[in-house]
Coordinates of C-alpha atoms and ligand atoms in Angstrom, one line a residue:
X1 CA 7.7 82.4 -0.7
X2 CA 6.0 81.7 -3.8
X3 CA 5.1 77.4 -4.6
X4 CA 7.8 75.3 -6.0
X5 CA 10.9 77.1 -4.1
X6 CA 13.0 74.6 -2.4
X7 CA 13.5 74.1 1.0
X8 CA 16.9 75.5 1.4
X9 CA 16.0 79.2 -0.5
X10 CA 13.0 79.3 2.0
X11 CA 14.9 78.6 5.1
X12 CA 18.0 80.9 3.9
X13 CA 14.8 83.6 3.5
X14 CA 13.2 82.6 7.1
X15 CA 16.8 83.1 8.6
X16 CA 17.6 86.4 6.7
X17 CA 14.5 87.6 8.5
X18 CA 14.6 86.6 11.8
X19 CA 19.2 85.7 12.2
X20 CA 18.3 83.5 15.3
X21 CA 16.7 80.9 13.6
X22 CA 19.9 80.1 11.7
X23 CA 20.6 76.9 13.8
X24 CA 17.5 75.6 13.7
X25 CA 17.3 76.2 9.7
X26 CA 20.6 74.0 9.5
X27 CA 19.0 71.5 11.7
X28 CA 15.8 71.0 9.6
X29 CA 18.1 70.8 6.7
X30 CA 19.9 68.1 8.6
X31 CA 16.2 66.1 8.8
X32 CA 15.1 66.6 5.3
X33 CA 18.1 65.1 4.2
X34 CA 18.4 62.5 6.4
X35 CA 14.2 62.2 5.4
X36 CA 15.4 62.0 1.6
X37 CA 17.2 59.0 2.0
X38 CA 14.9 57.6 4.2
X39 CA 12.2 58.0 1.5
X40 CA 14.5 56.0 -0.8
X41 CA 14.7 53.0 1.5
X42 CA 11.1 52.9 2.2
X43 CA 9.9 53.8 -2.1
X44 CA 11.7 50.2 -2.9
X45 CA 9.6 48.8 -0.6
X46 CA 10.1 44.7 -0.5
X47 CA 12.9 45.2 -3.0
X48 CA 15.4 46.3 -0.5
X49 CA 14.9 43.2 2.2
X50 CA 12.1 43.0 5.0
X51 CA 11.9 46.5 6.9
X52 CA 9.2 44.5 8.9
X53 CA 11.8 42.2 10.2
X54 CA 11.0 42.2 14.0
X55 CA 13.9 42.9 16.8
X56 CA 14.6 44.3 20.0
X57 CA 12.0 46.7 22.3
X58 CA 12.4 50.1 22.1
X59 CA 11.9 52.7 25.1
X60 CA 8.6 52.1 25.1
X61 CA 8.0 48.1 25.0
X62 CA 7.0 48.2 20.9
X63 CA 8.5 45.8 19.4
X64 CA 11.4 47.5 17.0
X65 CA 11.3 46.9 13.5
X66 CA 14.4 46.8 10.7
X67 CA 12.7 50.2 9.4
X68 CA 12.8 51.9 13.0
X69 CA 16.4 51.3 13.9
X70 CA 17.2 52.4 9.9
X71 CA 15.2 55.4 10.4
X72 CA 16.7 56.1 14.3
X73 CA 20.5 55.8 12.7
X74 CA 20.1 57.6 9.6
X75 CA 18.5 61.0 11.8
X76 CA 20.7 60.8 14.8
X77 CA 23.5 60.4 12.0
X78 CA 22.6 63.6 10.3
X79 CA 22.2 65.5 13.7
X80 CA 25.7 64.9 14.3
X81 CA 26.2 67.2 11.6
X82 CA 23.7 69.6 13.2
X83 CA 24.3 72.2 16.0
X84 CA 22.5 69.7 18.3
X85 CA 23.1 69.0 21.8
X86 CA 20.8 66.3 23.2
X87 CA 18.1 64.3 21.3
X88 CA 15.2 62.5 22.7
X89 CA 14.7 59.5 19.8
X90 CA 11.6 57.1 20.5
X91 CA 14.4 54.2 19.8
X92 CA 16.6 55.7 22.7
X93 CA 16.1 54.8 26.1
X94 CA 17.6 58.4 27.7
X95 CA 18.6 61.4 26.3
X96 CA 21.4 61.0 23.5
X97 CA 24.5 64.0 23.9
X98 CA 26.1 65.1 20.9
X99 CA 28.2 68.1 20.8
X100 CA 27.7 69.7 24.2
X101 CA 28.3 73.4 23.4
X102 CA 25.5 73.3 21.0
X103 CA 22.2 75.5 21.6
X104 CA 19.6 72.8 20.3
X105 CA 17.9 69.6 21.8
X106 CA 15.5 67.9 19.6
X107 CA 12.7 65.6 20.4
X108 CA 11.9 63.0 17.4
X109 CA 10.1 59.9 16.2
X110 CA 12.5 58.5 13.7
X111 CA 9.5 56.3 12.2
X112 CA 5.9 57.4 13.0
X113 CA 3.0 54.4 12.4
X114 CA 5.2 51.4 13.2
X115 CA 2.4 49.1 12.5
X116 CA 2.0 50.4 8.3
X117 CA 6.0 49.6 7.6
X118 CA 5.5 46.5 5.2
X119 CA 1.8 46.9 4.2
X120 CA 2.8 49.5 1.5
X121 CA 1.0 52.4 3.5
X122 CA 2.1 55.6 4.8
X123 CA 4.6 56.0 8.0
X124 CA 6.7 59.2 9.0
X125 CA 9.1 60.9 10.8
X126 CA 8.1 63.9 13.6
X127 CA 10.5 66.4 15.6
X128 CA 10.3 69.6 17.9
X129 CA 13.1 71.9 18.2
X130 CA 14.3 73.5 21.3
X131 CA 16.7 75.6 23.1
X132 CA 18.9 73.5 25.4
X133 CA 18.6 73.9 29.0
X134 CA 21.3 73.4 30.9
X135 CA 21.1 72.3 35.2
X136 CA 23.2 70.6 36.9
X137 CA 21.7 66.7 37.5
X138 CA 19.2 66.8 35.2
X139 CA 19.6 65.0 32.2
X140 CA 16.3 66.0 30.4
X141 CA 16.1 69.5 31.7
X142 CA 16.3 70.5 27.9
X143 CA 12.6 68.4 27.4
X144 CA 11.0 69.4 30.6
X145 CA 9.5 72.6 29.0
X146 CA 5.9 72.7 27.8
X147 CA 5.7 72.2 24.1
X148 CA 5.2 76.3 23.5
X149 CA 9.3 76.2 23.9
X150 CA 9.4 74.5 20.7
X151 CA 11.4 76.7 18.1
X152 CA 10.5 75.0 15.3
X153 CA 8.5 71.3 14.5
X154 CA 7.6 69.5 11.5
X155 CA 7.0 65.7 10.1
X156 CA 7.7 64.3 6.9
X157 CA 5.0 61.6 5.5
X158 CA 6.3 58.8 3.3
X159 CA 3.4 58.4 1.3
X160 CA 2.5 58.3 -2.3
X161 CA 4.3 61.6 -2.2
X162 CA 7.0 62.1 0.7
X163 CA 5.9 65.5 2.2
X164 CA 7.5 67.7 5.1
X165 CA 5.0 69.8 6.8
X166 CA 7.1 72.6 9.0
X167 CA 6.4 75.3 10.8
X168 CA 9.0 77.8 12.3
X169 CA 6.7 79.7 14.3
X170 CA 4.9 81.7 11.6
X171 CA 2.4 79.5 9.6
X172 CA 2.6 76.1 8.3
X173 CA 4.0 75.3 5.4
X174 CA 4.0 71.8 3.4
X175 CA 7.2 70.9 0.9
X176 CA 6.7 68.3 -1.2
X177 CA 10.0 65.9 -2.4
X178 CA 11.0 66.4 -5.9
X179 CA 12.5 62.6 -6.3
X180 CA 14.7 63.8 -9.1
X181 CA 16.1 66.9 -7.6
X182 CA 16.2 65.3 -4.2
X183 CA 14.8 68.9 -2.9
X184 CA 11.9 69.2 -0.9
X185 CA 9.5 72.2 -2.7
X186 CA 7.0 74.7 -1.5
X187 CA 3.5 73.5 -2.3
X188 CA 1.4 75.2 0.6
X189 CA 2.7 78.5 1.7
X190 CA 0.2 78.5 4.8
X191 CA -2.1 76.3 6.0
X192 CA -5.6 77.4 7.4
X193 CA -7.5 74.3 8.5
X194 CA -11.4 75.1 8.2
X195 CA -12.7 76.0 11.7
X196 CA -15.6 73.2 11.2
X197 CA -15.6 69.7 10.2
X198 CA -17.4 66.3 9.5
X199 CA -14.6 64.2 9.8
X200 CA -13.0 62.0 12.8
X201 CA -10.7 59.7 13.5
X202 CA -10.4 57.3 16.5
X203 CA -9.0 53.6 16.7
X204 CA -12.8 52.3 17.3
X205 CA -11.6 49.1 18.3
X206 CA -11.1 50.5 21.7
X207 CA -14.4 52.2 22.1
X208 CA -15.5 49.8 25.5
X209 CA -11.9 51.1 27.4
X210 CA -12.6 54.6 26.7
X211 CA -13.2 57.9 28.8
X212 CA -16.5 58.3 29.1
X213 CA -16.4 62.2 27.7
X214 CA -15.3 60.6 24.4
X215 CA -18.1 58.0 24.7
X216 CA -20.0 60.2 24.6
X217 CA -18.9 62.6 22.4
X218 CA -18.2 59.5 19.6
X219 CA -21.9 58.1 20.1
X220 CA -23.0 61.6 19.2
X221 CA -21.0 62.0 16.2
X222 CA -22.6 58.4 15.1
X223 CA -25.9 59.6 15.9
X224 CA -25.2 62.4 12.6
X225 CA -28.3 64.4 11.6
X226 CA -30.4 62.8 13.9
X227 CA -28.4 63.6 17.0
X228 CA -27.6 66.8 18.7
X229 CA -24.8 67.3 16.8
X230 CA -26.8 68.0 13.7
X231 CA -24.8 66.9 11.3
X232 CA -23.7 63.4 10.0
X233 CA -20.2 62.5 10.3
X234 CA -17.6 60.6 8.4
X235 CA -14.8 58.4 9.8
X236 CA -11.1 57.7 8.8
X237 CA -8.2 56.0 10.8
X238 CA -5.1 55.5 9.0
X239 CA -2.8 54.2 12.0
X240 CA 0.0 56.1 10.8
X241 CA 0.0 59.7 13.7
X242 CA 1.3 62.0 10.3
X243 CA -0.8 60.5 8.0
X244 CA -4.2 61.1 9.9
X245 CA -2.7 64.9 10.7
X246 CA -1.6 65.9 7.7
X247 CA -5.6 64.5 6.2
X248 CA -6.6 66.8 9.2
X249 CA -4.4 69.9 8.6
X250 CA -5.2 69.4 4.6
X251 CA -8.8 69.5 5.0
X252 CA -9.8 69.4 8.5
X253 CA -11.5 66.8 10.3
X254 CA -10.9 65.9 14.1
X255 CA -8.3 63.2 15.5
X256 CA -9.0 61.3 19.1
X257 CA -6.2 58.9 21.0
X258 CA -7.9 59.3 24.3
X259 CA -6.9 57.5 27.2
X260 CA -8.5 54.7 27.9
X261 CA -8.9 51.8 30.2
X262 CA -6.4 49.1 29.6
X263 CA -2.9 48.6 31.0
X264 CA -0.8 51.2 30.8
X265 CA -3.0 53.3 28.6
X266 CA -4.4 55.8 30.9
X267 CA -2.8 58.6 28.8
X268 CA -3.7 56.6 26.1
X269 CA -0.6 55.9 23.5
X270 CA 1.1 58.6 21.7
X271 CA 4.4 60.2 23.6
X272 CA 4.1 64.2 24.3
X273 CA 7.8 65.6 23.2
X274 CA 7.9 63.6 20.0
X275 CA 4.3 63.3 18.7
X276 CA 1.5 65.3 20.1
X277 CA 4.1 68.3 20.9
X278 CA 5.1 69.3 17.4
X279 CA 1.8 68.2 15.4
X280 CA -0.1 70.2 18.3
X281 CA 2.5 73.6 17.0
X282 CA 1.8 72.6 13.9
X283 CA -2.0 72.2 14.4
X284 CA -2.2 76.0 16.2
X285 CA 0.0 77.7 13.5
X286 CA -2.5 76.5 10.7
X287 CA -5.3 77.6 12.8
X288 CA -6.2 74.7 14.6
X289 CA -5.6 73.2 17.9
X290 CA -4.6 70.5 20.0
X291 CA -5.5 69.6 23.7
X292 CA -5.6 66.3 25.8
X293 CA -9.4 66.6 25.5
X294 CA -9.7 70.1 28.3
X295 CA -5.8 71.2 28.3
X296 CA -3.8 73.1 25.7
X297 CA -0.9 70.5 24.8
X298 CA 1.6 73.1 24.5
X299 CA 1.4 73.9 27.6
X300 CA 1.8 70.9 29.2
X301 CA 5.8 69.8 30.3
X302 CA 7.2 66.5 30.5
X303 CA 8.1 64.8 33.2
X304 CA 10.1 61.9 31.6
X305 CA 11.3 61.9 27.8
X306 CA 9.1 59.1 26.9
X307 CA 5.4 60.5 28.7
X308 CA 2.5 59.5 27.1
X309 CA -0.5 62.1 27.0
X310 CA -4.1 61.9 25.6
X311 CA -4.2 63.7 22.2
X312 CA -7.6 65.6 20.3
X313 CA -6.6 68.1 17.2
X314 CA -8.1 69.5 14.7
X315 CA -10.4 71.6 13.3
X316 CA -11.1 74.4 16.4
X317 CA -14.9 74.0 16.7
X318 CA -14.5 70.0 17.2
X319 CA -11.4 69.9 19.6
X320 CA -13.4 72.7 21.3
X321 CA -16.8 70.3 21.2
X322 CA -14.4 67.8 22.9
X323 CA -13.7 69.5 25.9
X324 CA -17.3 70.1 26.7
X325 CA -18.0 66.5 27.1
X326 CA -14.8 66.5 29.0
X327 CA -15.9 69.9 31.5
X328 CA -19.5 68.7 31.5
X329 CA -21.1 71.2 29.6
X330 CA -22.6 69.0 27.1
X331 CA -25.5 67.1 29.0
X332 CA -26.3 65.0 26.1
X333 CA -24.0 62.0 27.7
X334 CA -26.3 59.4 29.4
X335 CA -29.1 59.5 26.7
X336 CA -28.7 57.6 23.6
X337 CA -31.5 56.7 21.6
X338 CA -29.5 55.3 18.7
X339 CA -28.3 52.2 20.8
X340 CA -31.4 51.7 22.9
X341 CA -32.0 53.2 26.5
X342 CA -28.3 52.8 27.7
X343 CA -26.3 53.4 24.8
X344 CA -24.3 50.9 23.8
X345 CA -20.9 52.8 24.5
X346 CA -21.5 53.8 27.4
X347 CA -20.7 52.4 30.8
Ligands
LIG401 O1 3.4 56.0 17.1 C1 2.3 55.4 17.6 C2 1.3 55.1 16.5 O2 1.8 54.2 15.5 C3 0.7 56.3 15.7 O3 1.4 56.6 14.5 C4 -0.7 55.9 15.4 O4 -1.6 57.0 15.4 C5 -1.0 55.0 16.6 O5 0.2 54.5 17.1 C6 -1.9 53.9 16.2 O6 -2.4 53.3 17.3 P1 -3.3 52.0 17.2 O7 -2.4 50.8 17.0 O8 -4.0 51.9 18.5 O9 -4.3 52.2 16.1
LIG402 MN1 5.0 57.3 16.6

C-alpha cells in the first residue's frame, strides 16, 4: 500500500487478500473510530473539564481516572457495533459478552499510561484480536491462549500526532490521524526495527526491588564503553507502555518492566492479554521481539484476564542480551568496578 492511503482502502485490500480477516478488519475499524473521538477529548486537553479527576478502582487496584472510564465506554461502545463476542477491558473486572454468536474476543487497555492523563503527555489505547473459544464453564476460555492466537493487535498513541500502529499478521504498519479528514493514513508500510541498539528504558526508581539478571544487566549498560558491553548507552522512560514502544519500534532501543521485589510486583506491572501480548506481535512482526526476560511472550497463556507478566522488547540483539543474564551465561554479574567492589545495584 503506498503512504498516505487511509485506513479503510488498506484494510478493504488486506481482506480482499486473505477473506478471513474481514471481521477483524471491521473490528479495527470499530477502534480507530472509537480512537478518533477519543483523540478529540484528550487534544482539548483542560478545555473539556479535569480527565485527571480521580474515582473508583479498576480491576487492578489503580485508581480510575475521568479519562479511563471515557476511554473504556467509548471502545466497548464501538465494539458493540463490531462482530465481537467477549472483551477483556482493563476497566472491567470479568469478561464483558456482547453478541454471542460472534467469532471475536478482544483483549484491550482503553487508556494506556494512566499516570500522563493531565500532564499534557502522551497516553494510548492497546488491543489483541482473537478467535472466540467456546467451553462450557469457562468464562475466559477465549483469553486463555498464548498470545501467538492473536489475529490481529495494534495501539493508537495520543501524542503530538495520534498514531495507530497495527499489524495483522504480516508486518507492521503505522497510520497516522489526518484531524481534518478524521482518517487514519499510511505513513510506514513496514516497520524493521534495527537488530542493535543504544537505547533503554526502565522505571530506575525501582532499581533496589529488582531481579538480579536486570541488575545486572542495567549496571552494565551504565558502565557504557568502559564496561563489557562496549558501548555507552542512552536512557528514556516515558511512563506511557505505547509511547516508550512505538520510540522502540521507530528507532530501536530496548524496554525493561521486570519483576521486582515489592508487593504484588513479582511479575512486575504491565497485564499480558492487553499490554505486553499485542505490543510483543507487534514487536516480532517489525523484526523485533519480546520475552519476560528468557520466555517468548507469545507463547505464554493466561491464567486469569488480568495476569501480570515481566516484559523486555526490543531491538533482537538486546532482548536476546537480556536473557543471558537471566540463563546465566553472562558471568559479568557480581563484578562491578563502576560502583566500587559490590556494585551498588546489586544485592
Ligand atoms: O499501564 C501501566 C503503565 O501506565 C504503562 O503505560 C507504563 O509503562 C507503566 O505503567 C509505568 O509504570 P511506572 O509507574 O512504574 O513508571
Ligand atoms: Mn496500560
Amino acid at each position: 500500500m503506498a503512504t498516505g492511503s487511509r485506513l479503510d482502502t488498506c484494510l478493504a485490500e488486506a481482506v480482499a487478500a486473505e477473506p478471513g480477516l474481514k471481521d477483524t478488519a471491521a473490528v479495527i475499524a470499530a477502534i480507530a473510530e472509537a480512537a478518533t473521538d477519543i483523540s478529540e477529548v484528550i487534544g482539548r486537553g483542560a478545555l473539556g473539564g479535569d480527565l485527571a479527576a480521580t474515582g473508583a478502582h479498576n480491576s487492578d487496584g489503580d485508581v480510575q481516572k475521568a479519562l479511563d472510564v471515557i476511554a473504556h465506554e467509548r471502545v466497548t461502545a464501538a465494539l458493540r457495533t463490531a462482530p465481537v463476542a467477549e472483551v477483556a477491558s482493563e476497566e472491567a473486572e470479568g469478561v464483558m459478552d456482547l453478541d454471542p454468536g460472534a467469532p471475536l474476543a478482544v483483549a484491550i487497555d482503553p487508556l494506556d499510561g494512566s499516570s500522563n492523563i493531565g500532564v499534557n503527555m502522551a497516553v494510548g489505547t492497546i488491543f489483541g484480536i482473537r478467535p472466540v473459544v467456546r467451553e462450557e464453564g469457562n468464562p475466559i476460555a477465549s483469553f486463555t491462549t498464548p498470545g501467538r492466537a492473536q489475529i490481529a493487535a495494534g495501539f493508537v498513541t495520543y501524542g503530538p500526532a495520534t498514531a495507530l500502529v497495527l499489524t495483522l499478521g504480516h508486518g507492521t504498519q503505522v497510520y497516522v490521524l489526518d484531524r481534518e479528514a478524521r482518517a487514519f493514513r499510511l505513513t510506514h508500510a513496514a516497520l524493521d526495527v534495527p537488530e542493535a541498539a543504544r537505547e533503554y528504558a526502565i522505571n530506575a526508581s525501582n532499581a533496589r526491588h529488582w531481579d538480579l539478571p536486570v541488575k545486572a544487566f542495567i549496571e552494565d549498560c551504565l558502565r557504557g564503553a568502559e564496561g563489557p558491553r562496549d558501548k555507552d548507552f542512552n536512557m528514556r522512560w516515558l511512563g506511557s507502555l505505547v509511547a516508550d514502544a512505538q520510540r522502540v519500534l521507530m528507532r530501536g532501543g530496548v524496554f525493561l518492566y521486570p519483576g521486582d521485589g515489592r508487593k504484588g510486583y513479582a511479575q512486575g506491572r504491565l497485564r499480558l492479554l492487553y499490554e505486553a501480548a499485542p505490543i510483543a506481535m507487534l514487536m516480532e512482526q517489525a523484526g523485533a521481539g519480546a520475552t519476560d526476560g528468557e520466555r517468548r511472550i507469545l507463547d505464554i497463556a493466561a491464567t486469569g484476564i488480568h495476569e501480570r507478566v515481566p516484559l523486555v522488547f526490543g531491538s533482537v540483539e538486546e532482548v536476546a542480551c537480556v536473557a543471558t543474564y537471566y540463563d546465566g551465561r553472562n558471568h559479568a554479574a557480581g563484578r562491578s568496578p563502576l560502583f566500587g567492589q559490590r556494585g551498588l545495584m546489586r544485592s
